[in-house]
Short mmCIF file of C-alpha atoms in Angstrom, two decimals:
data_model
loop_
_atom_site.label_atom_id
_atom_site.label_comp_id
_atom_site.label_asym_id
_atom_site.label_seq_id
_atom_site.Cartn_x
_atom_site.Cartn_y
_atom_site.Cartn_z
CA MET W 1 69.26 82.62 31.80
CA LYS W 2 72.88 82.46 31.48
CA GLU W 3 74.57 84.91 34.48
CA ILE W 4 76.19 88.11 32.86
CA PRO W 5 80.31 88.03 33.60
CA ILE W 6 81.27 90.22 35.98
CA SER W 7 84.60 92.06 34.49
CA SER W 8 87.28 92.36 37.29
CA HIS W 9 87.83 96.05 37.55
CA GLU W 10 83.16 95.37 38.96
CA PHE W 11 83.70 92.79 41.12
CA LEU W 12 87.23 94.21 42.86
CA ARG W 13 84.78 97.52 43.28
CA ARG W 14 82.05 96.15 44.67
CA SER W 15 84.57 93.79 47.58
CA ARG W 16 85.66 97.03 48.31
CA SER W 17 82.23 98.96 48.71
CA ARG W 18 81.38 95.01 51.12
CA LYS W 19 84.84 95.79 52.71
CA LYS W 20 84.22 99.45 53.52
CA LEU W 21 81.11 99.15 54.48
CA ARG W 22 82.02 96.10 57.16
CA GLU W 23 84.62 98.90 58.09
CA THR W 24 81.95 101.00 58.35
CA ILE W 25 79.57 99.05 60.49
CA VAL W 26 82.54 98.42 63.01
CA LEU W 27 83.91 101.66 63.53
CA VAL W 28 80.32 102.73 64.19
CA ALA W 29 79.11 99.39 66.48
CA LYS W 30 83.03 100.84 68.52
CA PHE W 31 82.59 104.38 67.86
CA PHE W 32 78.87 102.97 69.89
CA VAL W 33 80.63 100.93 72.93
CA MET W 34 82.77 103.37 73.78
CA VAL W 35 80.51 106.10 73.81
CA LEU W 36 78.24 104.08 76.35
CA LEU W 37 81.62 103.16 78.37
CA ALA W 38 82.55 106.94 78.78
CA LEU W 39 78.29 107.84 79.92
CA PHE W 40 79.51 104.86 82.50
CA LEU W 41 82.25 105.69 83.76
CA LEU W 42 81.50 110.09 84.00
CA PHE W 43 77.73 109.69 85.23
CA PRO W 44 78.88 109.50 88.65
CA TYR W 45 80.89 112.93 88.29
CA ILE W 46 77.98 114.86 86.05
CA PHE W 47 75.70 113.58 88.68
CA MET W 48 77.80 115.07 91.37
CA VAL W 49 78.09 118.57 89.13
CA SER W 50 74.48 118.75 88.86
CA LYS W 51 74.05 117.99 92.82
CA SER W 52 76.57 121.06 92.79
CA LEU W 53 73.99 122.52 91.48
CA MET W 54 70.96 122.30 93.54
CA ASN W 55 69.36 123.96 96.47
CA LEU W 56 68.29 122.60 99.70
CA VAL W 57 65.05 121.16 99.07
CA ASP W 58 66.43 119.49 95.70
CA ALA W 59 69.82 118.41 96.81
CA ASN W 60 67.98 115.56 100.02
CA ALA W 61 64.99 115.27 97.72
CA PRO W 62 63.52 111.36 98.87
CA THR W 63 63.44 110.23 95.33
CA PRO W 64 67.22 111.46 93.64
CA MET W 65 66.90 113.53 90.97
CA LEU W 66 69.78 113.95 87.97
CA PHE W 67 69.38 118.01 87.64
CA PRO W 68 67.77 120.36 89.74
CA LYS W 69 64.26 121.21 89.48
CA SER W 70 64.47 125.37 91.37
CA GLY W 71 67.21 126.13 89.03
CA VAL W 72 70.93 126.65 89.37
CA TYR W 73 72.62 127.74 92.17
CA PHE W 74 76.37 128.42 91.62
CA SER W 75 76.12 130.38 95.26
CA ASN W 76 77.02 126.78 96.17
CA TYR W 77 80.55 126.97 95.76
CA LYS W 78 81.17 129.64 98.13
CA ILE W 79 82.22 126.86 100.58
CA PHE W 80 85.26 127.00 98.70
CA LEU W 81 86.22 130.23 100.42
CA GLU W 82 85.78 128.44 103.91
CA TYR W 83 88.94 126.21 102.60
CA TRP W 84 90.69 128.80 101.65
CA THR W 85 93.82 127.90 105.02
CA TYR W 86 93.16 124.47 103.85
CA PHE W 87 94.22 125.62 100.29
CA GLN W 88 97.13 127.26 101.19
CA ASN W 89 98.30 123.94 102.87
CA SER W 90 98.15 121.27 100.28
CA LEU W 91 99.69 123.52 98.36
CA ILE W 92 102.14 124.01 99.78
CA VAL W 93 102.53 120.16 100.33
CA VAL W 94 101.74 119.70 96.70
CA LEU W 95 104.18 122.23 95.80
CA ILE W 96 107.43 120.87 97.36
CA ASN W 97 106.80 117.07 96.95
CA GLY W 98 106.03 117.99 93.08
CA ILE W 99 109.06 119.92 92.38
CA PHE W 100 111.42 117.83 94.73
CA ILE W 101 110.67 114.00 94.87
CA PRO W 102 111.61 114.60 90.76
CA LEU W 103 115.00 116.29 90.95
CA THR W 104 116.09 114.07 94.09
CA GLY W 105 115.12 111.39 93.06
CA PHE W 106 116.89 112.04 90.22
CA MET W 107 120.35 112.90 91.96
CA ALA W 108 119.96 109.36 93.75
CA ALA W 109 118.97 107.49 90.13
CA TYR W 110 122.02 109.05 88.37
CA PRO W 111 124.86 107.43 90.18
CA PHE W 112 123.22 104.29 89.63
CA ALA W 113 122.54 104.58 85.99
CA ARG W 114 125.48 105.95 84.95
CA ARG W 115 128.49 105.39 86.76
CA ASN W 116 130.16 102.42 88.34
CA PHE W 117 131.42 102.22 91.97
CA LYS W 118 132.19 99.97 94.94
CA GLY W 119 129.31 98.31 96.49
CA LYS W 120 126.89 99.90 93.72
CA ASN W 121 124.42 96.29 93.36
CA ALA W 122 124.30 95.32 96.75
CA MET W 123 122.59 99.09 97.31
CA PHE W 124 120.73 99.11 94.77
CA MET W 125 119.16 95.48 95.52
CA ILE W 126 118.45 97.29 99.30
CA MET W 127 116.83 99.90 97.62
CA MET W 128 114.30 97.65 95.88
CA SER W 129 114.23 95.51 98.93
CA THR W 130 112.30 98.49 100.41
CA VAL W 131 109.58 97.73 97.73
CA MET W 132 108.51 95.09 99.47
CA LEU W 133 107.78 95.96 103.01
CA PRO W 134 103.70 96.95 103.65
CA GLY W 135 103.66 100.58 104.41
CA ALA W 136 101.89 98.70 107.80
CA VAL W 137 104.78 97.91 108.43
CA VAL W 138 106.55 100.86 108.45
CA MET W 139 103.57 103.29 109.93
CA VAL W 140 104.53 102.93 113.62
CA PRO W 141 108.27 103.64 113.60
CA THR W 142 107.74 106.25 111.21
CA TYR W 143 105.07 107.86 113.12
CA VAL W 144 107.80 107.34 116.25
CA MET W 145 110.53 109.01 114.37
CA PHE W 146 108.63 112.34 112.94
CA ASN W 147 107.33 112.58 116.92
CA ALA W 148 110.62 112.19 118.67
CA PHE W 149 111.84 114.93 115.33
CA GLY W 150 108.91 116.87 117.16
CA LEU W 151 107.52 116.53 112.98
CA VAL W 152 103.83 115.43 114.65
CA ASP W 153 101.09 118.42 114.13
CA ASN W 154 103.41 120.34 111.55
CA LEU W 155 103.03 120.53 108.04
CA ALA W 156 106.23 119.82 107.71
CA SER W 157 105.26 116.11 108.16
CA GLN W 158 104.01 116.09 104.65
CA TRP W 159 107.08 117.17 102.79
CA VAL W 160 109.56 116.51 105.03
CA THR W 161 110.15 113.51 103.11
CA ALA W 162 110.14 114.79 99.68
CA PHE W 163 114.18 115.25 100.19
CA PHE W 164 115.26 111.59 99.96
CA GLY W 165 114.16 110.77 96.86
CA GLY W 166 110.39 109.74 96.79
CA GLY W 167 110.96 106.45 97.22
CA ALA W 168 112.69 103.23 95.26
CA MET W 169 110.19 103.06 93.12
CA ASN W 170 110.60 106.38 91.15
CA ILE W 171 114.49 105.90 91.43
CA PHE W 172 113.84 102.70 89.52
CA LEU W 173 111.52 103.87 86.97
CA MET W 174 114.26 106.96 86.80
CA ILE W 175 116.95 104.94 87.14
CA GLN W 176 116.08 102.86 83.61
CA PHE W 177 115.09 105.73 82.02
CA LEU W 178 118.29 106.98 82.12
CA ARG W 179 119.68 103.35 81.47
CA ALA W 180 118.32 103.67 78.22
CA ILE W 181 120.41 106.74 76.70
CA PRO W 182 123.69 106.29 74.60
CA ARG W 183 126.76 106.29 76.74
CA ASP W 184 127.97 107.97 73.82
CA TYR W 185 126.43 111.61 75.41
CA ASP W 186 129.06 111.14 77.96
CA ASN W 187 131.45 110.49 76.35
CA ALA W 188 131.44 113.00 73.76
CA ALA W 189 130.64 115.40 77.00
CA THR W 190 133.74 114.28 78.69
CA ILE W 191 135.58 114.96 75.72
CA ASP W 192 134.96 118.57 75.62
CA GLY W 193 135.77 119.09 79.55
CA ALA W 194 132.45 118.76 80.87
CA ASN W 195 132.65 117.38 84.36
CA MET W 196 130.86 114.37 86.32
CA PHE W 197 128.05 116.94 87.27
CA GLN W 198 128.49 119.71 84.36
CA ILE W 199 127.01 116.24 82.19
CA PHE W 200 124.09 115.71 85.22
CA LEU W 201 122.77 119.14 84.58
CA TYR W 202 123.61 119.96 81.02
CA ILE W 203 123.07 116.92 79.60
CA MET W 204 120.55 114.11 81.02
CA LEU W 205 118.32 116.93 83.00
CA PRO W 206 117.45 118.36 79.97
CA MET W 207 116.68 114.97 78.59
CA CYS W 208 114.72 113.16 81.48
CA LYS W 209 112.46 116.20 81.09
CA ASN W 210 109.53 113.63 79.86
CA VAL W 211 110.25 110.82 83.02
CA LEU W 212 110.82 114.43 86.05
CA LEU W 213 107.10 115.61 84.61
CA PHE W 214 105.93 112.01 85.25
CA ILE W 215 106.57 111.58 89.22
CA GLY W 216 106.00 115.27 89.55
CA ILE W 217 102.56 115.47 88.56
CA SER W 218 102.13 111.86 89.13
CA THR W 219 102.89 113.30 93.09
CA VAL W 220 100.78 116.51 92.84
CA ILE W 221 97.49 114.56 91.93
CA GLY W 222 98.53 111.56 94.94
CA ARG W 223 99.63 114.67 97.80
CA TRP W 224 96.69 116.46 96.36
CA SER W 225 94.34 113.92 97.05
CA ASP W 226 96.28 111.87 100.23
CA PHE W 227 94.23 111.06 103.37
CA GLN W 228 95.81 108.80 105.49
CA GLY W 229 99.66 110.69 106.07
CA PRO W 230 97.40 114.01 106.91
CA LEU W 231 94.59 112.21 108.88
CA ILE W 232 97.78 110.24 110.85
CA TYR W 233 100.27 113.12 111.83
CA LEU W 234 98.15 116.53 111.63
CA THR W 235 96.04 116.68 115.01
CA THR W 236 94.91 120.89 114.84
CA LEU W 237 91.69 121.90 112.40
CA GLU W 238 94.23 124.92 110.71
CA LYS W 239 96.94 122.84 110.33
CA MET W 240 95.08 120.20 108.05
CA THR W 241 95.17 119.80 104.11
CA ILE W 242 91.47 120.38 102.24
CA ALA W 243 91.17 117.10 101.54
CA VAL W 244 91.12 115.47 105.60
CA ALA W 245 89.51 119.09 106.69
CA PHE W 246 86.84 118.66 104.19
CA TYR W 247 86.26 114.95 105.89
CA LYS W 248 86.28 116.68 109.47
CA GLN W 249 84.19 118.78 109.02
CA PHE W 250 81.29 117.65 107.17
CA SER W 251 81.65 113.56 108.59
CA SER W 252 80.26 114.98 111.74
CA SER W 253 76.14 113.86 112.17
CA GLY W 254 75.59 118.29 112.94
CA ALA W 255 74.04 120.46 110.60
CA ALA W 256 76.69 120.04 107.98
CA ALA W 257 75.83 116.33 107.48
CA ILE W 258 72.24 117.57 105.69
CA PHE W 259 74.36 120.42 103.11
CA SER W 260 75.16 117.40 100.59
CA ASN W 261 74.73 119.93 98.16
CA ALA W 262 78.04 121.53 99.51
CA LYS W 263 79.45 118.20 100.38
CA MET W 264 78.88 117.96 96.18
CA ALA W 265 80.53 121.66 95.18
CA MET W 266 83.08 121.18 97.18
CA ALA W 267 84.14 117.95 96.08
CA VAL W 268 83.86 118.80 93.09
CA CYS W 269 86.36 121.87 93.23
CA MET W 270 88.73 119.42 94.34
CA THR W 271 88.88 117.63 91.09
CA PHE W 272 90.16 121.07 89.76
CA LEU W 273 93.29 120.87 90.28
CA PRO W 274 93.91 116.73 88.82
CA MET W 275 91.52 117.59 85.81
CA ALA W 276 93.90 120.96 84.41
CA LEU W 277 97.12 118.63 85.35
CA TYR W 278 95.95 115.45 83.28
CA LEU W 279 94.41 117.60 80.20
CA ILE W 280 97.05 120.16 79.97
CA PHE W 281 100.06 116.87 80.00
CA GLN W 282 98.52 114.16 79.30
CA LYS W 283 100.57 114.16 76.02
CA GLN W 284 103.71 113.95 78.64
CA MET W 285 101.94 111.77 81.49
CA ILE W 286 100.46 108.93 79.01
CA GLY W 287 103.12 108.69 75.35
CA GLY W 288 105.52 111.01 77.23
CA ILE W 289 107.68 108.35 78.08
CA LYS W 290 109.88 105.98 76.41
CA ILE W 291 111.03 103.70 78.54
CA GLY W 292 114.41 101.52 76.45
CA GLY W 293 114.12 103.65 73.83
CA LEU W 294 114.19 107.50 72.23
CA LYS W 295 112.77 109.23 70.48
CA GLY W 296 114.40 111.12 67.37
#
């Protein structure tokens, strides 16, 4: 029995159908894997939110449960009001650091990236060499210096360094971003009569808003959850930030230790600020910075 010849049009149609089927199978498989990965990563947070809505009996049950059995208790979130003073302390710290670290870092980066002066390379090498110093090495000298200036047990110890650029890596990131901007902008502004300060303020600063925003948000998120700094330099409970105050009050072996639902409710509250910043500025944080080129 002879096979019926297939026309070229029918052959192309079948080839496209098979290709489309393969692509659909691969897409469904990728989607399935991504859903499993998302559930795996989100499970701890889902468990934390669920436990924050339980009553004391369900939260301390011998067998862990994923969902509340005795109803949902939003009243657990009233605990945040007890931490209002510490929330204000944290808000002061993150606002000052989130605003002034990008600005002062940009002031330090601008001369390195756009100006020539004597000793520029040596100063840049000294600045970048500080990256190699472990944090534990400078911890004791920093504490001694802060103690000499009366900054120990003072909230200012958490934001005073914001006026010094925020570290070599932040300055280096801004330098690289500034170097990617063509010199034609400086030359055109100079021809129009702009001085160095005007070029810095009206041309460079607006063009670098993405990198400034990225560093500012990263700083806010880092300072919001910072534990080591406030733990070392702050001793009075009323002056502590929310992360350390939360640890101090719930790490004891007293009655507060059994309120795991309240602990989880407070932990959920701690995630609101970083989550809101990421959801609002995710475009700038993920795709807004283009080192090595300008967006047209």
